[in-house]
Short mmCIF file of C-alpha atoms in Angstrom, two decimals:
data_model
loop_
_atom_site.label_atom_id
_atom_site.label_comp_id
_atom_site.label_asym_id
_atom_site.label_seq_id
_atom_site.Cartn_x
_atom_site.Cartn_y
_atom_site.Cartn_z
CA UNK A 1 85.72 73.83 98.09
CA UNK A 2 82.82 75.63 99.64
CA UNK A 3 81.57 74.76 103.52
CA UNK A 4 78.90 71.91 103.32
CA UNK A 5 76.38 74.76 104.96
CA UNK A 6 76.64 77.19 102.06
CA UNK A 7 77.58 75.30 99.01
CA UNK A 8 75.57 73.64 95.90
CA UNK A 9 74.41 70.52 97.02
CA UNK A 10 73.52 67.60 93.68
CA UNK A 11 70.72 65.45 94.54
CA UNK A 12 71.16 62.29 92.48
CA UNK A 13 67.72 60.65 91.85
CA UNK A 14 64.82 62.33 90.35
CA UNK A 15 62.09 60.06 91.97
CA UNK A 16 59.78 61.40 95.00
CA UNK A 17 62.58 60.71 97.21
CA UNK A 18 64.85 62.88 95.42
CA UNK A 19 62.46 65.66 94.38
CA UNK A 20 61.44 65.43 97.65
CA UNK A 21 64.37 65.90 99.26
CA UNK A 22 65.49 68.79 96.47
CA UNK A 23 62.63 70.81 97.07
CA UNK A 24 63.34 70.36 100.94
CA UNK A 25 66.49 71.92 100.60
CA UNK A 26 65.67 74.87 97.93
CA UNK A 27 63.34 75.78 100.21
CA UNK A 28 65.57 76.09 102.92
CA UNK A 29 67.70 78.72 100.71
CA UNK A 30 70.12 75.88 99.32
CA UNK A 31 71.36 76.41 95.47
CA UNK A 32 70.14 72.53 94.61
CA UNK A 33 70.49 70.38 90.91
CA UNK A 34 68.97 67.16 91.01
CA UNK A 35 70.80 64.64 88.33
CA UNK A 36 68.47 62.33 87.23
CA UNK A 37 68.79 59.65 84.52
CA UNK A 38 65.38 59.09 83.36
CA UNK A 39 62.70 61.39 83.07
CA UNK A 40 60.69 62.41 85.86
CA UNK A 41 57.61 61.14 84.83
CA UNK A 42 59.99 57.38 83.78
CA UNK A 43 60.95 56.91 87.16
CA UNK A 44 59.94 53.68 89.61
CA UNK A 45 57.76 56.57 91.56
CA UNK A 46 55.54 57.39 88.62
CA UNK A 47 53.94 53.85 88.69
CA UNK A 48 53.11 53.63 92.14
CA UNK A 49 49.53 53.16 93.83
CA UNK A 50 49.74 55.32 95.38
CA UNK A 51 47.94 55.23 98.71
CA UNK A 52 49.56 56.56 102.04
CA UNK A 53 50.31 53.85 104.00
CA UNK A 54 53.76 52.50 105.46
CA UNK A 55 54.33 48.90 103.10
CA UNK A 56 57.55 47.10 103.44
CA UNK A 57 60.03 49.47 105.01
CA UNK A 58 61.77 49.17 107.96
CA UNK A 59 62.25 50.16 111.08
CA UNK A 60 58.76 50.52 110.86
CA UNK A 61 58.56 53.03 114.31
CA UNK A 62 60.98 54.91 112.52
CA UNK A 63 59.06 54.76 109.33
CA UNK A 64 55.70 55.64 110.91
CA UNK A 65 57.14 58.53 112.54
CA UNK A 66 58.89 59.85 108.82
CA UNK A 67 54.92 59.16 107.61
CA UNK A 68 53.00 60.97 110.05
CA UNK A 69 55.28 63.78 109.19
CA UNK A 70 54.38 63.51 105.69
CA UNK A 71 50.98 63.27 106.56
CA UNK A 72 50.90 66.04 107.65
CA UNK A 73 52.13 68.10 104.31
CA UNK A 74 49.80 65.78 101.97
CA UNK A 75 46.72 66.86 103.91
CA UNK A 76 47.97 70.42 103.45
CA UNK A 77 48.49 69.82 99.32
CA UNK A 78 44.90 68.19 99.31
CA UNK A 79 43.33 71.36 100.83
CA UNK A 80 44.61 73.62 98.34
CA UNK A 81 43.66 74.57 95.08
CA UNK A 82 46.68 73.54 93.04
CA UNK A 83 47.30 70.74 90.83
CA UNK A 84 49.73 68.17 93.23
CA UNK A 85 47.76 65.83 92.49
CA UNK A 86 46.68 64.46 96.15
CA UNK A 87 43.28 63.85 97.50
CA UNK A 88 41.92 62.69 100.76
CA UNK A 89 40.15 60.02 100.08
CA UNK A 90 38.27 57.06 102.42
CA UNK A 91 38.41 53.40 101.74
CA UNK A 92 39.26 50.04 103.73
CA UNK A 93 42.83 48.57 104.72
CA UNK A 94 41.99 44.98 105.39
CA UNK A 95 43.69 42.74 107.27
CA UNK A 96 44.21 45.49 110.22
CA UNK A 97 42.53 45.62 113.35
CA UNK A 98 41.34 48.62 114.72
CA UNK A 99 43.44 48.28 118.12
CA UNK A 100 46.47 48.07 115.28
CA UNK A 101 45.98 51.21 113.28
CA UNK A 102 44.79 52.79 116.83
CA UNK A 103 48.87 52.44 118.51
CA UNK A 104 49.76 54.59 115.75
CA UNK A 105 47.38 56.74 113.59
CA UNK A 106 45.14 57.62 116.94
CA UNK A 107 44.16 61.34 116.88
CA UNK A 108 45.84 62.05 113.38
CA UNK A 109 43.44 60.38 111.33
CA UNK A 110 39.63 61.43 112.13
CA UNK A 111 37.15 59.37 111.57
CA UNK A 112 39.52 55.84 111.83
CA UNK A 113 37.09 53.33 112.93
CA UNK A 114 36.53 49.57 112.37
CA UNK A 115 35.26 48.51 108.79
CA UNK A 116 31.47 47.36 108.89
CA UNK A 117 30.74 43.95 107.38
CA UNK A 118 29.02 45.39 104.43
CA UNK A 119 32.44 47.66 103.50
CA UNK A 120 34.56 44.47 104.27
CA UNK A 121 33.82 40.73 105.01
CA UNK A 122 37.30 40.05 106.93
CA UNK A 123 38.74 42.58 109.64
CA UNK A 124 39.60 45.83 108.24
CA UNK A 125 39.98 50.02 109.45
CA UNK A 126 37.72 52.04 107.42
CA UNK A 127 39.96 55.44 107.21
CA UNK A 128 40.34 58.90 105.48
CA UNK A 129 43.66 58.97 103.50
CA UNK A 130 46.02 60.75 100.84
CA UNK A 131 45.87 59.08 97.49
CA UNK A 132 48.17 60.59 95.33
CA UNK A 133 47.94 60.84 91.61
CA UNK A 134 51.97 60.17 90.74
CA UNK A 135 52.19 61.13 87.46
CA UNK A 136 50.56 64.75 88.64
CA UNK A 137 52.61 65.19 91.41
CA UNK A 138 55.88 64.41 90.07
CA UNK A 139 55.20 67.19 87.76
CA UNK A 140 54.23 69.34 90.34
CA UNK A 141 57.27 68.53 92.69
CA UNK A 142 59.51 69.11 89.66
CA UNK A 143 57.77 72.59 89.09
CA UNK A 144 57.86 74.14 92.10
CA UNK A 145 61.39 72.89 92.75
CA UNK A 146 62.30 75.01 89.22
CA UNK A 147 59.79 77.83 90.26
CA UNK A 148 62.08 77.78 93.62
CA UNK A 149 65.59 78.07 91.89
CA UNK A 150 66.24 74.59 91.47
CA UNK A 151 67.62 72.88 88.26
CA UNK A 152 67.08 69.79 86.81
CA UNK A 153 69.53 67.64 84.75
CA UNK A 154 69.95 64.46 83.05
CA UNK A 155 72.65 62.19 83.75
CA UNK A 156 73.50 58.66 84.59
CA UNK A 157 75.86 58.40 86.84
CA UNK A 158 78.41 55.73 87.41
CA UNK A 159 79.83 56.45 90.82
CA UNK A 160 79.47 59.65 93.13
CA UNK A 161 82.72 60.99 92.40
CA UNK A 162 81.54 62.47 88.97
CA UNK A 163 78.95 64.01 90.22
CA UNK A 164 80.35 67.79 90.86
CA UNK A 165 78.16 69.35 94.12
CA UNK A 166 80.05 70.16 97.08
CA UNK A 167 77.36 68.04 99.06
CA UNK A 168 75.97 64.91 97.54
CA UNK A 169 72.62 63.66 98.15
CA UNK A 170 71.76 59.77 96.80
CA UNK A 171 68.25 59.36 96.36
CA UNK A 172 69.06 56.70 93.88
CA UNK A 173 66.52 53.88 95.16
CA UNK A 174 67.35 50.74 93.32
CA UNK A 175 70.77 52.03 91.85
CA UNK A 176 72.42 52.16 95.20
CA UNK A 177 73.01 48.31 94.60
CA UNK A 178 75.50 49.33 92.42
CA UNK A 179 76.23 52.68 93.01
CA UNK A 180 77.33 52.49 97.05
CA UNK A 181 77.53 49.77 95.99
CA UNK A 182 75.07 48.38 98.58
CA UNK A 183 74.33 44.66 97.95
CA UNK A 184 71.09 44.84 101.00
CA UNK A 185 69.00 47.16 98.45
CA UNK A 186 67.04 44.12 96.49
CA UNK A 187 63.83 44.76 94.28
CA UNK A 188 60.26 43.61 95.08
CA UNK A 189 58.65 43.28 91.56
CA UNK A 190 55.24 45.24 91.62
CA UNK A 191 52.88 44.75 88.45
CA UNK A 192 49.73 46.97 88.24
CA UNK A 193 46.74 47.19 85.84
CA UNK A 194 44.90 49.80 85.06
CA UNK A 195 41.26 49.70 83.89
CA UNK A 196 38.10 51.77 83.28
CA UNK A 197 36.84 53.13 86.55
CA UNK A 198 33.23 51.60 86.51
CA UNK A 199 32.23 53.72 89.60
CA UNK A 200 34.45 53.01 92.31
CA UNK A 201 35.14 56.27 94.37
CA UNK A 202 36.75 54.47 97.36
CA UNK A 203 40.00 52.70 97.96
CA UNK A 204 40.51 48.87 99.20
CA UNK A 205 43.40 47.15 100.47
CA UNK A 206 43.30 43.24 100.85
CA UNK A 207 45.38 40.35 101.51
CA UNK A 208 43.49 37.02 101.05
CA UNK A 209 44.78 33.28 103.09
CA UNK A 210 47.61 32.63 100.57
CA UNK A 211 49.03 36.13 101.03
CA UNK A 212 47.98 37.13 97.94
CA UNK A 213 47.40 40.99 97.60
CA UNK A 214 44.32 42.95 95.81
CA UNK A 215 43.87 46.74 96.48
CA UNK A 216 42.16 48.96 93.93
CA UNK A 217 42.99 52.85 93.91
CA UNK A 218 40.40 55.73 91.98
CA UNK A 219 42.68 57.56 90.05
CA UNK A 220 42.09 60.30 87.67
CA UNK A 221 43.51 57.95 84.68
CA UNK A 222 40.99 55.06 85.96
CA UNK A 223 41.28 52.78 88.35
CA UNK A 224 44.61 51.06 89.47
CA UNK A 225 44.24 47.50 90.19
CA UNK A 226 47.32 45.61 92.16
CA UNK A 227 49.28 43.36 92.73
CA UNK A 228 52.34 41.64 93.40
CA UNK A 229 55.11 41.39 95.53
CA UNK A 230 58.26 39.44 93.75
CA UNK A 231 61.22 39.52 95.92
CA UNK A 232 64.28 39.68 93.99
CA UNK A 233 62.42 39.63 90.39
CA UNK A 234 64.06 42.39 87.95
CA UNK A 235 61.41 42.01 85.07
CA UNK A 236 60.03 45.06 83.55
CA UNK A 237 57.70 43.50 80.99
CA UNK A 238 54.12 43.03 82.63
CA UNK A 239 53.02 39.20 82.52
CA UNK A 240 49.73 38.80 81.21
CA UNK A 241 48.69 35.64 83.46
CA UNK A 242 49.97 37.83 86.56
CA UNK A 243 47.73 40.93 84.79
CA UNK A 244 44.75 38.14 84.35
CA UNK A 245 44.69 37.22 88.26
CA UNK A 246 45.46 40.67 89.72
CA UNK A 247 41.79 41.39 87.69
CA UNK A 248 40.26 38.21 89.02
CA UNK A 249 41.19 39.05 92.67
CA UNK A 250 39.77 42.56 92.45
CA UNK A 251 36.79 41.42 90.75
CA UNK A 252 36.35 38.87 93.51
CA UNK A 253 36.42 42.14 95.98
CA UNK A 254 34.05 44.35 93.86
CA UNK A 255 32.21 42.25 90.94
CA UNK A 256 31.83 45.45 89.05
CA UNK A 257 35.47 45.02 88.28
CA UNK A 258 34.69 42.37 85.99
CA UNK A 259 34.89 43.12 82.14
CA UNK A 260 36.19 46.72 82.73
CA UNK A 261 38.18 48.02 79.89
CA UNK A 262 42.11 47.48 80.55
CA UNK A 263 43.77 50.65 79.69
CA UNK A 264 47.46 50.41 80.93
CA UNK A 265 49.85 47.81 82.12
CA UNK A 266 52.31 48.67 84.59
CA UNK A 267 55.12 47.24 86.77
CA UNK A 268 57.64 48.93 88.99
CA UNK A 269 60.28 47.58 91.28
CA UNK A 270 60.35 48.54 94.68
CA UNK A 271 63.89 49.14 96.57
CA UNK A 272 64.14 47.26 99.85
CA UNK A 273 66.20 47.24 101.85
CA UNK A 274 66.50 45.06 105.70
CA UNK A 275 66.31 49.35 107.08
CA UNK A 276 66.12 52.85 105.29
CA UNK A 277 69.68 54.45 104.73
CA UNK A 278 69.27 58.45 106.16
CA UNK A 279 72.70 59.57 107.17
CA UNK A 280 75.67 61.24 106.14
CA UNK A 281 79.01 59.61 105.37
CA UNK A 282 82.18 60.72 103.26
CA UNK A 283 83.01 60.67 99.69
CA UNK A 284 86.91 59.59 99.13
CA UNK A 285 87.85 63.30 98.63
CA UNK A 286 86.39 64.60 101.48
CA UNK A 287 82.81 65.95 100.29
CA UNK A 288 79.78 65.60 101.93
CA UNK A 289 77.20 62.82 101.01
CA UNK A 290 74.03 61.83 102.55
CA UNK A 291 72.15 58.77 102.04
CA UNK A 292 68.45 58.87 101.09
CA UNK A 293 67.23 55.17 99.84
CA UNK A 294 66.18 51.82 100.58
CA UNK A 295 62.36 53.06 101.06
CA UNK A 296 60.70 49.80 100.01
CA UNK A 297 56.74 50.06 99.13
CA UNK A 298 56.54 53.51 100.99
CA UNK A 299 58.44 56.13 99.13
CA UNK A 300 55.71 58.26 98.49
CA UNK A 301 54.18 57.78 102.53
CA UNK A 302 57.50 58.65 104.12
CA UNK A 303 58.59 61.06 101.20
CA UNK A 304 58.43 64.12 103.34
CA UNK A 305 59.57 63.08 106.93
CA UNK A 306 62.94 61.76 105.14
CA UNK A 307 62.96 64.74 103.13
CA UNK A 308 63.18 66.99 105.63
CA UNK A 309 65.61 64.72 107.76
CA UNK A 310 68.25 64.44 104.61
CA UNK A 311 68.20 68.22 104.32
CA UNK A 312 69.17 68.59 107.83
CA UNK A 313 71.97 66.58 107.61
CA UNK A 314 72.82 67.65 103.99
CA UNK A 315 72.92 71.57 105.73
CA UNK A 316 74.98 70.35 108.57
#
């Protein structure tokens, strides 16, 4: 078997996480497959907001730090000319004091400063952030990891021991439930509807007195309206009285809403987990495998900060 520094590593999981993490290690001279069973663009990842901000994942110092880190590359893909599908983009994150986002994001986001009442009747940070177009950047991520050397393949795996790199990487998200197996990683239900932009250029993030969520994202394809948060719900079909009030509470946020054409229905689960999994352990015969999953609502924010952490571990 070749040494865990020099041989072909299989990255099981096609999502951001594990394109991610592939391109990481490409681009670090590996020789890298990713095995995915669905489709890039068929993935939870493609279905996502997807706005840069750290959402149910824990241990959220760790997590902030992983973001920042990724922060740092999405500003980069915004400022250049080619098509990954990220934009820097300024909006409200309610429910966040100013003191709050300032322990954290102070310095690395210009501009940060408290929402006016006229942006946002309840306590909010007006901010500056990545808003990434998922569908357009998984393509891209896939691309350049191919452009790079990389290969991608489809296959569903039932356990790590078919899968045939010398180093293993699970990026498998939800799957680890069964695949570890790894009964911690549970699903949060997220449904999502898309509808005729009617003008909004700015993002909004809200969580009303009943914990109900609204937040509204521009995107290319319209505008994303969400959403929910169903612990432990495995449902795939979008529910049109969830669909019905996700609309009413983002109308109730910007009336314009109202009436818009609906153009797309989506729902995605979420893999939680009580704290990311980024570490190595052993397969049965020895190999190498590292642990990439259990990134909650923030797969896309921490994307590159794990990334790069996996790969060093993957490359000993």
């Amino acid at each position: 078997m070749a040494s865990e520094s020099s041989g072909e590593i299989v990255v099981v999981g096609g999502g951001v996480v594990g394109l991610t993490t592939a391109l990481a290690l490409v681009e670090r001279g590996r020789r890298v497959r990713v095995w995915t069973r669905d489709a890039v663009e068929a993935t939870t990842s493609a279905v996502a907001g997807a706005l840069w901000w750290p959402y149910r994942i824990e241990p959220a110092a760790t997590a902030r730090t992983w973001a920042l880190r990724s922060l740092e590359v999405y500003e980069e893909l915004a400022a250049r000319s080619e098509p990954a599908g990220v934009r820097m983009v300024e909006g409200v994150q309610g429910e966040t004091g100013l003191d709050e986002a300032d322990a954290w994001l102070a310095g690395r986001v210009p501009g940060l400063r408290a929402a006016t009442a006229g942006e946002y009747e309840g306590t909010g940070v007006w901010a500056r952030l990545p808003l990434i177009d998922m569908p357009a950047h998984l393509r891209w991520l896939r691309e350049r990891f191919v452009a790079a050397g990389g290969v991608v393949e489809t296959h569903a795996v039932t356990g790590f021991a078919e899968v045939d790199g010398d180093v293993v990487v699970n990026c498998t998200g939800l799957a680890a439930r069964e695949l570890v197996p790894d009964p911690s990683v549970r699903p949060v239900r997220g449904q999502l509807v898309v509808v005729e932009n009617p003008g909004i250029d700015t993002w909004l993030v809200s969580t009303d007195a009943a914990g109900e969520h609204a937040y509204l994202f521009p995107q290319p394809g319209g505008l994303v309206l969400g959403g929910t948060s169903e612990e432990d719900a495995w449902s795939l079909e979008p529910d049109p009285a969830t669909a019905e009030a996700i609309i009413d509470r983002c109308a109730a946020l910007r009336p314009e809403i109202a009436g818009a054409r609906v153009l797309e229905h989506r729902v995605g689960l979420r893999p939680t987990r009580p704290a990311v999994r980024l570490e190595r352990d052993t397969l049965p015969d020895g190999r190498l495998l590292v642990h990439n999953y259990g990134h909650g609502g923030a797969g896309v924010t921490v994307a590159w900060g794990c990334a790069q952490e996996a790969a060093r571990l993957a490359s000993g």
